[in-house]
PDB file of C-alpha atoms in Angstrom:
ATOM      1  CA  UNK N   3      40.197 -41.191 -37.563  1.00  0.00           C
ATOM      2  CA  UNK N   4      41.079 -42.613 -40.845  1.00  0.00           C
ATOM      3  CA  UNK N   5      40.456 -40.375 -43.928  1.00  0.00           C
ATOM      4  CA  UNK N   6      38.115 -42.905 -45.386  1.00  0.00           C
ATOM      5  CA  UNK N   7      36.145 -43.260 -42.390  1.00  0.00           C
ATOM      6  CA  UNK N   8      35.802 -39.458 -42.246  1.00  0.00           C
ATOM      7  CA  UNK N   9      34.599 -39.253 -45.809  1.00  0.00           C
ATOM      8  CA  UNK N  10      32.286 -42.256 -45.496  1.00  0.00           C
ATOM      9  CA  UNK N  11      30.606 -40.686 -42.435  1.00  0.00           C
ATOM     10  CA  UNK N  12      30.351 -37.173 -44.419  1.00  0.00           C
ATOM     11  CA  UNK N  13      28.306 -39.056 -46.905  1.00  0.00           C
ATOM     12  CA  UNK N  14      25.971 -40.616 -44.528  1.00  0.00           C
ATOM     13  CA  UNK N  15      25.138 -37.659 -42.679  1.00  0.00           C
ATOM     14  CA  UNK N  16      23.864 -36.109 -46.012  1.00  0.00           C
ATOM     15  CA  UNK N  17      22.111 -39.339 -47.156  1.00  0.00           C
ATOM     16  CA  UNK N  18      23.791 -39.997 -50.257  1.00  0.00           C
ATOM     17  CA  UNK N  19      22.912 -43.532 -51.221  1.00  0.00           C
ATOM     18  CA  UNK N  20      25.519 -44.062 -53.665  1.00  0.00           C
ATOM     19  CA  UNK N  21      28.144 -44.129 -50.665  1.00  0.00           C
ATOM     20  CA  UNK N  22      28.697 -47.949 -50.836  1.00  0.00           C
ATOM     21  CA  UNK N  23      30.807 -47.355 -53.875  1.00  0.00           C
ATOM     22  CA  UNK N  24      33.204 -45.010 -52.012  1.00  0.00           C
ATOM     23  CA  UNK N  25      33.271 -47.336 -48.521  1.00  0.00           C
ATOM     24  CA  UNK N  26      33.991 -50.798 -49.484  1.00  0.00           C
ATOM     25  CA  UNK N  27      35.875 -53.213 -46.816  1.00  0.00           C
ATOM     26  CA  UNK N  28      38.954 -52.411 -48.629  1.00  0.00           C
ATOM     27  CA  UNK N  29      38.686 -48.674 -48.797  1.00  0.00           C
ATOM     28  CA  UNK N  30      38.381 -48.942 -44.863  1.00  0.00           C
ATOM     29  CA  UNK N  31      41.800 -50.745 -44.701  1.00  0.00           C
ATOM     30  CA  UNK N  32      43.472 -49.914 -41.591  1.00  0.00           C
ATOM     31  CA  UNK N  33      40.341 -49.198 -39.321  1.00  0.00           C
ATOM     32  CA  UNK N  34      39.198 -51.562 -36.779  1.00  0.00           C
ATOM     33  CA  UNK N  35      35.954 -53.250 -38.127  1.00  0.00           C
ATOM     34  CA  UNK N  36      33.988 -56.402 -37.494  1.00  0.00           C
ATOM     35  CA  UNK N  37      34.712 -59.092 -39.921  1.00  0.00           C
ATOM     36  CA  UNK N  38      33.417 -62.533 -40.944  1.00  0.00           C
ATOM     37  CA  UNK N  39      35.662 -65.347 -40.833  1.00  0.00           C
ATOM     38  CA  UNK N  40      34.717 -67.362 -44.099  1.00  0.00           C
ATOM     39  CA  UNK N  41      37.367 -68.070 -46.563  1.00  0.00           C
ATOM     40  CA  UNK N  42      37.875 -65.134 -49.224  1.00  0.00           C
ATOM     41  CA  UNK N  43      35.994 -66.685 -51.800  1.00  0.00           C
ATOM     42  CA  UNK N  44      32.546 -65.771 -50.088  1.00  0.00           C
ATOM     43  CA  UNK N  45      33.649 -61.941 -50.304  1.00  0.00           C
ATOM     44  CA  UNK N  46      34.465 -59.961 -47.215  1.00  0.00           C
ATOM     45  CA  UNK N  47      31.861 -58.831 -45.236  1.00  0.00           C
ATOM     46  CA  UNK N  48      32.532 -55.882 -42.491  1.00  0.00           C
ATOM     47  CA  UNK N  49      30.651 -53.722 -39.708  1.00  0.00           C
ATOM     48  CA  UNK N  50      31.561 -50.534 -38.368  1.00  0.00           C
ATOM     49  CA  UNK N  51      29.896 -50.311 -35.007  1.00  0.00           C
ATOM     50  CA  UNK N  52      27.415 -52.377 -32.643  1.00  0.00           C
ATOM     51  CA  UNK N  53      25.627 -49.105 -31.420  1.00  0.00           C
ATOM     52  CA  UNK N  54      22.279 -50.136 -32.595  1.00  0.00           C
ATOM     53  CA  UNK N  55      22.305 -53.784 -33.387  1.00  0.00           C
ATOM     54  CA  UNK N  56      24.337 -57.218 -33.057  1.00  0.00           C
ATOM     55  CA  UNK N  57      24.234 -60.774 -33.073  1.00  0.00           C
ATOM     56  CA  UNK N  58      24.062 -62.128 -29.540  1.00  0.00           C
ATOM     57  CA  UNK N  59      25.554 -60.202 -26.960  1.00  0.00           C
ATOM     58  CA  UNK N  60      29.160 -59.830 -27.638  1.00  0.00           C
ATOM     59  CA  UNK N  61      31.084 -57.827 -30.417  1.00  0.00           C
ATOM     60  CA  UNK N  62      34.716 -57.129 -31.169  1.00  0.00           C
ATOM     61  CA  UNK N  63      36.903 -55.725 -33.874  1.00  0.00           C
ATOM     62  CA  UNK N  64      39.656 -57.001 -36.257  1.00  0.00           C
ATOM     63  CA  UNK N  65      42.347 -55.275 -38.393  1.00  0.00           C
ATOM     64  CA  UNK N  66      41.762 -55.546 -42.149  1.00  0.00           C
ATOM     65  CA  UNK N  67      44.943 -57.061 -42.457  1.00  0.00           C
ATOM     66  CA  UNK N  68      43.953 -59.859 -40.174  1.00  0.00           C
ATOM     67  CA  UNK N  69      40.900 -60.372 -42.369  1.00  0.00           C
ATOM     68  CA  UNK N  70      42.967 -61.040 -45.272  1.00  0.00           C
ATOM     69  CA  UNK N  71      44.643 -63.842 -43.852  1.00  0.00           C
ATOM     70  CA  UNK N  72      41.502 -65.380 -41.947  1.00  0.00           C
ATOM     71  CA  UNK N  73      43.093 -64.799 -38.402  1.00  0.00           C
ATOM     72  CA  UNK N  74      39.557 -63.239 -36.617  1.00  0.00           C
ATOM     73  CA  UNK N  75      38.878 -63.770 -33.235  1.00  0.00           C
ATOM     74  CA  UNK N  76      35.499 -65.689 -33.386  1.00  0.00           C
ATOM     75  CA  UNK N  77      35.263 -66.162 -29.833  1.00  0.00           C
ATOM     76  CA  UNK N  78      32.427 -63.386 -29.490  1.00  0.00           C
ATOM     77  CA  UNK N  79      30.369 -64.977 -32.313  1.00  0.00           C
ATOM     78  CA  UNK N  80      27.380 -66.033 -29.990  1.00  0.00           C
ATOM     79  CA  UNK N  81      24.543 -64.889 -32.331  1.00  0.00           C
ATOM     80  CA  UNK N  82      23.703 -68.472 -33.665  1.00  0.00           C
ATOM     81  CA  UNK N  83      23.256 -72.056 -32.469  1.00  0.00           C
ATOM     82  CA  UNK N  84      21.436 -75.070 -33.492  1.00  0.00           C
ATOM     83  CA  UNK N  85      19.824 -78.366 -32.297  1.00  0.00           C
ATOM     84  CA  UNK N  86      19.261 -81.480 -34.735  1.00  0.00           C
ATOM     85  CA  UNK N  87      16.876 -84.454 -34.867  1.00  0.00           C
ATOM     86  CA  UNK N  88      17.747 -87.554 -36.577  1.00  0.00           C
ATOM     87  CA  UNK N  89      13.874 -89.019 -35.845  1.00  0.00           C
ATOM     88  CA  UNK N  90      11.642 -86.621 -37.530  1.00  0.00           C
ATOM     89  CA  UNK N  91      11.586 -84.215 -34.539  1.00  0.00           C
ATOM     90  CA  UNK N  92      10.680 -86.462 -31.921  1.00  0.00           C
ATOM     91  CA  UNK N  93      13.805 -85.920 -30.081  1.00  0.00           C
ATOM     92  CA  UNK N  94      16.340 -83.129 -30.303  1.00  0.00           C
ATOM     93  CA  UNK N  95      19.920 -82.408 -29.104  1.00  0.00           C
ATOM     94  CA  UNK N  96      20.459 -79.276 -26.956  1.00  0.00           C
ATOM     95  CA  UNK N  97      21.259 -76.160 -28.865  1.00  0.00           C
ATOM     96  CA  UNK N  98      24.989 -75.252 -29.360  1.00  0.00           C
ATOM     97  CA  UNK N  99      27.298 -73.383 -31.883  1.00  0.00           C
ATOM     98  CA  UNK N 100      29.333 -76.638 -32.738  1.00  0.00           C
ATOM     99  CA  UNK N 101      27.032 -79.364 -32.772  1.00  0.00           C
ATOM    100  CA  UNK N 102      27.433 -82.380 -35.115  1.00  0.00           C
ATOM    101  CA  UNK N 103      25.128 -82.650 -37.994  1.00  0.00           C
ATOM    102  CA  UNK N 104      24.348 -85.909 -39.718  1.00  0.00           C
ATOM    103  CA  UNK N 105      22.935 -86.520 -43.113  1.00  0.00           C
ATOM    104  CA  UNK N 106      19.247 -86.678 -43.068  1.00  0.00           C
ATOM    105  CA  UNK N 107      18.923 -84.520 -39.756  1.00  0.00           C
ATOM    106  CA  UNK N 108      16.250 -81.740 -39.341  1.00  0.00           C
ATOM    107  CA  UNK N 109      18.525 -78.693 -38.187  1.00  0.00           C
ATOM    108  CA  UNK N 110      16.689 -75.819 -36.289  1.00  0.00           C
ATOM    109  CA  UNK N 111      18.743 -72.781 -36.070  1.00  0.00           C
ATOM    110  CA  UNK N 112      17.987 -69.829 -33.290  1.00  0.00           C
ATOM    111  CA  UNK N 113      19.488 -66.433 -34.228  1.00  0.00           C
ATOM    112  CA  UNK N 114      19.558 -63.847 -31.556  1.00  0.00           C
ATOM    113  CA  UNK N 115      19.505 -60.031 -31.996  1.00  0.00           C
ATOM    114  CA  UNK N 116      20.229 -57.401 -29.716  1.00  0.00           C
ATOM    115  CA  UNK N 117      19.064 -53.801 -30.589  1.00  0.00           C
ATOM    116  CA  UNK N 118      19.049 -50.451 -28.935  1.00  0.00           C
ATOM    117  CA  UNK N 119      15.530 -48.921 -27.642  1.00  0.00           C
ATOM    118  CA  UNK N 120      16.661 -45.401 -29.744  1.00  0.00           C
ATOM    119  CA  UNK N 121      17.361 -45.132 -33.542  1.00  0.00           C
ATOM    120  CA  UNK N 122      15.267 -43.600 -36.444  1.00  0.00           C
ATOM    121  CA  UNK N 123      15.838 -46.090 -38.696  1.00  0.00           C
ATOM    122  CA  UNK N 124      12.629 -48.128 -39.568  1.00  0.00           C
ATOM    123  CA  UNK N 125      13.898 -51.610 -38.723  1.00  0.00           C
ATOM    124  CA  UNK N 126      16.686 -54.138 -37.749  1.00  0.00           C
ATOM    125  CA  UNK N 127      17.238 -56.518 -40.505  1.00  0.00           C
ATOM    126  CA  UNK N 128      18.503 -60.127 -40.147  1.00  0.00           C
ATOM    127  CA  UNK N 129      19.825 -62.106 -43.285  1.00  0.00           C
ATOM    128  CA  UNK N 130      21.108 -65.680 -43.197  1.00  0.00           C
ATOM    129  CA  UNK N 131      23.207 -67.402 -46.158  1.00  0.00           C
ATOM    130  CA  UNK N 132      24.171 -71.317 -46.265  1.00  0.00           C
ATOM    131  CA  UNK N 133      26.389 -72.543 -49.120  1.00  0.00           C
ATOM    132  CA  UNK N 134      24.294 -75.805 -49.806  1.00  0.00           C
ATOM    133  CA  UNK N 135      26.430 -76.636 -52.812  1.00  0.00           C
ATOM    134  CA  UNK N 136      29.812 -75.748 -51.287  1.00  0.00           C
ATOM    135  CA  UNK N 137      31.080 -73.905 -53.956  1.00  0.00           C
ATOM    136  CA  UNK N 138      32.630 -71.316 -51.993  1.00  0.00           C
ATOM    137  CA  UNK N 139      30.218 -68.409 -52.765  1.00  0.00           C
ATOM    138  CA  UNK N 140      26.791 -67.495 -51.148  1.00  0.00           C
ATOM    139  CA  UNK N 141      24.162 -67.511 -53.803  1.00  0.00           C
ATOM    140  CA  UNK N 142      22.206 -64.305 -53.266  1.00  0.00           C
ATOM    141  CA  UNK N 143      18.916 -65.742 -54.648  1.00  0.00           C
ATOM    142  CA  UNK N 144      17.119 -69.249 -54.123  1.00  0.00           C
ATOM    143  CA  UNK N 145      17.439 -71.560 -50.934  1.00  0.00           C
ATOM    144  CA  UNK N 146      21.023 -70.366 -49.882  1.00  0.00           C
ATOM    145  CA  UNK N 147      19.476 -67.638 -48.400  1.00  0.00           C
ATOM    146  CA  UNK N 148      17.765 -69.482 -45.509  1.00  0.00           C
ATOM    147  CA  UNK N 149      16.347 -66.543 -43.054  1.00  0.00           C
ATOM    148  CA  UNK N 150      15.732 -62.706 -44.336  1.00  0.00           C
ATOM    149  CA  UNK N 151      13.712 -60.907 -41.694  1.00  0.00           C
ATOM    150  CA  UNK N 152      12.908 -57.449 -40.393  1.00  0.00           C
ATOM    151  CA  UNK N 153      12.280 -56.480 -36.719  1.00  0.00           C
ATOM    152  CA  UNK N 154      10.426 -53.033 -36.714  1.00  0.00           C
ATOM    153  CA  UNK N 155      11.375 -50.346 -34.168  1.00  0.00           C
ATOM    154  CA  UNK N 156       7.953 -50.514 -32.879  1.00  0.00           C
ATOM    155  CA  UNK N 157       7.360 -53.967 -32.621  1.00  0.00           C
ATOM    156  CA  UNK N 158       7.956 -55.782 -29.477  1.00  0.00           C
ATOM    157  CA  UNK N 159       9.549 -59.421 -29.281  1.00  0.00           C
ATOM    158  CA  UNK N 160       6.274 -61.206 -29.424  1.00  0.00           C
ATOM    159  CA  UNK N 161       5.626 -59.297 -32.913  1.00  0.00           C
ATOM    160  CA  UNK N 162       3.173 -57.075 -31.564  1.00  0.00           C
ATOM    161  CA  UNK N 163       3.099 -53.114 -32.466  1.00  0.00           C
ATOM    162  CA  UNK N 164       3.847 -51.511 -29.218  1.00  0.00           C
ATOM    163  CA  UNK N 165       4.990 -48.244 -29.097  1.00  0.00           C
ATOM    164  CA  UNK N 166       6.204 -48.094 -25.275  1.00  0.00           C
ATOM    165  CA  UNK N 167       9.581 -46.204 -25.420  1.00  0.00           C
ATOM    166  CA  UNK N 168      10.150 -42.434 -24.865  1.00  0.00           C
ATOM    167  CA  UNK N 169      12.089 -42.459 -28.029  1.00  0.00           C
ATOM    168  CA  UNK N 170      10.568 -40.782 -30.955  1.00  0.00           C
ATOM    169  CA  UNK N 171      11.419 -42.589 -34.545  1.00  0.00           C
ATOM    170  CA  UNK N 172      11.343 -40.024 -37.180  1.00  0.00           C
ATOM    171  CA  UNK N 173      10.993 -42.707 -39.844  1.00  0.00           C
ATOM    172  CA  UNK N 174       8.051 -44.647 -38.464  1.00  0.00           C
ATOM    173  CA  UNK N 175       6.643 -41.262 -36.770  1.00  0.00           C
ATOM    174  CA  UNK N 176       5.816 -43.404 -33.581  1.00  0.00           C
ATOM    175  CA  UNK N 177       7.660 -44.085 -30.693  1.00  0.00           C
ATOM    176  CA  UNK N 178      10.090 -47.156 -30.602  1.00  0.00           C
ATOM    177  CA  UNK N 179       9.381 -50.229 -28.559  1.00  0.00           C
ATOM    178  CA  UNK N 180      11.494 -51.245 -25.245  1.00  0.00           C
ATOM    179  CA  UNK N 181      12.030 -54.752 -26.186  1.00  0.00           C
ATOM    180  CA  UNK N 182      15.808 -54.998 -27.032  1.00  0.00           C
ATOM    181  CA  UNK N 183      16.362 -58.675 -27.539  1.00  0.00           C
ATOM    182  CA  UNK N 184      14.729 -61.249 -29.925  1.00  0.00           C
ATOM    183  CA  UNK N 185      15.260 -64.658 -31.147  1.00  0.00           C
ATOM    184  CA  UNK N 186      14.355 -65.833 -34.649  1.00  0.00           C
ATOM    185  CA  UNK N 187      14.479 -69.704 -35.790  1.00  0.00           C
ATOM    186  CA  UNK N 188      14.620 -71.573 -38.808  1.00  0.00           C
ATOM    187  CA  UNK N 189      14.272 -75.293 -39.830  1.00  0.00           C
ATOM    188  CA  UNK N 190      16.144 -76.909 -42.762  1.00  0.00           C
ATOM    189  CA  UNK N 191      16.514 -80.632 -43.434  1.00  0.00           C
ATOM    190  CA  UNK N 192      20.024 -81.850 -44.434  1.00  0.00           C
ATOM    191  CA  UNK N 193      19.658 -84.177 -47.358  1.00  0.00           C
ATOM    192  CA  UNK N 194      20.409 -87.918 -46.782  1.00  0.00           C
ATOM    193  CA  UNK N 195      22.822 -87.745 -49.957  1.00  0.00           C
ATOM    194  CA  UNK N 196      24.411 -84.568 -49.267  1.00  0.00           C
ATOM    195  CA  UNK N 197      28.076 -84.879 -49.506  1.00  0.00           C
ATOM    196  CA  UNK N 198      29.727 -85.040 -46.040  1.00  0.00           C
ATOM    197  CA  UNK N 199      32.156 -82.291 -45.165  1.00  0.00           C
ATOM    198  CA  UNK N 200      32.095 -78.625 -44.252  1.00  0.00           C
ATOM    199  CA  UNK N 201      29.855 -76.087 -45.193  1.00  0.00           C
ATOM    200  CA  UNK N 202      29.773 -72.017 -44.212  1.00  0.00           C
ATOM    201  CA  UNK N 203      27.149 -70.196 -42.919  1.00  0.00           C
ATOM    202  CA  UNK N 204      26.911 -66.347 -42.712  1.00  0.00           C
ATOM    203  CA  UNK N 205      24.683 -64.031 -40.562  1.00  0.00           C
ATOM    204  CA  UNK N 206      24.574 -60.384 -40.744  1.00  0.00           C
ATOM    205  CA  UNK N 207      22.163 -57.632 -38.634  1.00  0.00           C
ATOM    206  CA  UNK N 208      22.148 -54.340 -39.851  1.00  0.00           C
ATOM    207  CA  UNK N 209      19.580 -51.314 -39.834  1.00  0.00           C
ATOM    208  CA  UNK N 210      17.421 -50.412 -42.985  1.00  0.00           C
ATOM    209  CA  UNK N 211      19.172 -46.902 -42.806  1.00  0.00           C
ATOM    210  CA  UNK N 212      22.612 -48.626 -43.328  1.00  0.00           C
ATOM    211  CA  UNK N 213      21.141 -50.972 -46.009  1.00  0.00           C
ATOM    212  CA  UNK N 214      19.673 -47.913 -47.958  1.00  0.00           C
ATOM    213  CA  UNK N 215      22.784 -45.408 -47.337  1.00  0.00           C
ATOM    214  CA  UNK N 216      25.685 -48.060 -47.673  1.00  0.00           C
ATOM    215  CA  UNK N 217      24.342 -51.149 -49.452  1.00  0.00           C
ATOM    216  CA  UNK N 218      22.268 -49.439 -52.401  1.00  0.00           C
ATOM    217  CA  UNK N 219      19.165 -50.762 -50.676  1.00  0.00           C
ATOM    218  CA  UNK N 220      20.183 -54.355 -50.658  1.00  0.00           C
ATOM    219  CA  UNK N 221      21.422 -56.455 -47.516  1.00  0.00           C
ATOM    220  CA  UNK N 222      24.042 -58.834 -49.377  1.00  0.00           C
ATOM    221  CA  UNK N 223      26.531 -61.448 -48.066  1.00  0.00           C
ATOM    222  CA  UNK N 224      29.689 -59.280 -48.551  1.00  0.00           C
ATOM    223  CA  UNK N 225      30.416 -55.639 -48.259  1.00  0.00           C
ATOM    224  CA  UNK N 226      30.643 -52.803 -45.786  1.00  0.00           C
ATOM    225  CA  UNK N 227      27.944 -51.959 -43.820  1.00  0.00           C
ATOM    226  CA  UNK N 228      28.211 -49.183 -41.269  1.00  0.00           C
ATOM    227  CA  UNK N 229      26.073 -50.749 -38.401  1.00  0.00           C
ATOM    228  CA  UNK N 230      25.474 -54.148 -37.254  1.00  0.00           C
ATOM    229  CA  UNK N 231      27.680 -57.645 -36.876  1.00  0.00           C
ATOM    230  CA  UNK N 232      28.628 -60.489 -39.036  1.00  0.00           C
ATOM    231  CA  UNK N 233      29.370 -63.877 -37.767  1.00  0.00           C
ATOM    232  CA  UNK N 234      30.046 -67.001 -39.850  1.00  0.00           C
ATOM    233  CA  UNK N 235      30.165 -70.562 -38.729  1.00  0.00           C
ATOM    234  CA  UNK N 236      31.622 -73.705 -40.404  1.00  0.00           C
ATOM    235  CA  UNK N 237      29.147 -76.479 -40.259  1.00  0.00           C
ATOM    236  CA  UNK N 238      30.519 -80.020 -40.385  1.00  0.00           C
ATOM    237  CA  UNK N 239      28.047 -82.384 -41.861  1.00  0.00           C
ATOM    238  CA  UNK N 240      28.878 -86.044 -41.426  1.00  0.00           C
ATOM    239  CA  UNK N 241      27.565 -89.494 -42.731  1.00  0.00           C
ATOM    240  CA  UNK N 242      24.868 -91.220 -41.251  1.00  0.00           C
ATOM    241  CA  UNK N 243      25.721 -93.920 -39.270  1.00  0.00           C
ATOM    242  CA  UNK N 244      24.102 -97.293 -41.141  1.00  0.00           C
ATOM    243  CA  UNK N 245      21.877 -99.707 -38.757  1.00  0.00           C
ATOM    244  CA  UNK N 246      23.687-102.751 -38.311  1.00  0.00           C
ATOM    245  CA  UNK N 247      21.753-105.587 -40.373  1.00  0.00           C
ATOM    246  CA  UNK N 248      20.232-108.108 -38.265  1.00  0.00           C
ATOM    247  CA  UNK N 249      22.367-111.538 -38.599  1.00  0.00           C
ATOM    248  CA  UNK N 250      20.884-113.982 -40.073  1.00  0.00           C
ATOM    249  CA  UNK N 251      21.852-117.511 -38.568  1.00  0.00           C
ATOM    250  CA  UNK N 252      23.995-119.601 -40.760  1.00  0.00           C
ATOM    251  CA  UNK N 253      22.331-122.671 -42.474  1.00  0.00           C
ATOM    252  CA  UNK N 254      24.188-125.200 -40.120  1.00  0.00           C
ATOM    253  CA  UNK N 255      23.016-123.054 -37.251  1.00  0.00           C
ATOM    254  CA  UNK N 256      19.399-123.527 -38.564  1.00  0.00           C
ATOM    255  CA  UNK N 257      19.708-127.097 -39.480  1.00  0.00           C
ATOM    256  CA  UNK N 258      20.667-128.009 -35.598  1.00  0.00           C
ATOM    257  CA  UNK N 259      17.772-125.506 -34.246  1.00  0.00           C
ATOM    258  CA  UNK N 260      15.134-127.465 -36.466  1.00  0.00           C
ATOM    259  CA  UNK N 261      16.493-131.171 -35.523  1.00  0.00           C
ATOM    260  CA  UNK N 262      16.260-129.703 -31.910  1.00  0.00           C
ATOM    261  CA  UNK N 263      12.715-129.113 -32.470  1.00  0.00           C
ATOM    262  CA  UNK N 264      12.113-132.234 -34.157  1.00  0.00           C
ATOM    263  CA  UNK N 265      13.410-134.283 -31.251  1.00  0.00           C
ATOM    264  CA  UNK N 266      11.554-132.162 -28.723  1.00  0.00           C
ATOM    265  CA  UNK N 267       8.316-133.147 -30.584  1.00  0.00           C
ATOM    266  CA  UNK N 268       9.039-136.857 -31.008  1.00  0.00           C
ATOM    267  CA  UNK N 269       9.825-136.920 -27.245  1.00  0.00           C
ATOM    268  CA  UNK N 270       6.127-135.238 -26.469  1.00  0.00           C
ATOM    269  CA  UNK N 271       4.637-137.567 -28.736  1.00  0.00           C
ATOM    270  CA  UNK N 272       6.042-140.647 -26.837  1.00  0.00           C
ATOM    271  CA  UNK N 273       5.389-139.256 -23.311  1.00  0.00           C
ATOM    272  CA  UNK N 274       1.697-139.040 -24.397  1.00  0.00           C
TER     273      UNK N 274
END
């Protein structure tokens, strides 16, 4: 096992919260981790194991070297899908992970989390960032954090406290819940004047214990976390198609039409 990995695990077992200073994604170089796919300007996000929680159902690892040149295999990114409405929510497209998004659309994202029944952490966290201004970074404050939620270990997928498993949770001092999959949604509206182009979204899931021991109490968009998963998606915002204006007849056409109506009126008068 990589020496950095051994040192990091020793620290987390004894509960040192400052371990994040010793175990960054760079310090874990050479060890296979789950990495994000966004350009390096967004910072490197990586996770170690899906033993307790992940996005969707699939999870894989890449080497740190491939992370540096953005050659990740994102074929297992299956935790985020979205659908859109261009008529203020009357009709919607189907959910997908590559659907077209237009200026002015309402977008409904669906995030799927899979967790383990066991574990002594208090909750599993989901946090999602969207680079609204397309400046190559995720702002940790304001509207670029579009989802930030917690799923407590003794709460079921319907949001009810229900400690129905045989797994005792030391952090909560109750048994865990047996539900292992839940979905979380978020609606956003794309401004009509948003510049068309590619925008990045990042989603991360991890447990509360990993946030405390490896993130100094914060779930940020970059950095190493012992558990969980990160998935990055490139969203393409396209220009809204302008409706074709109703064609106005040329003046000559209007004149001919008017003369025709006048002639028809004269014929009716003669007939009467």
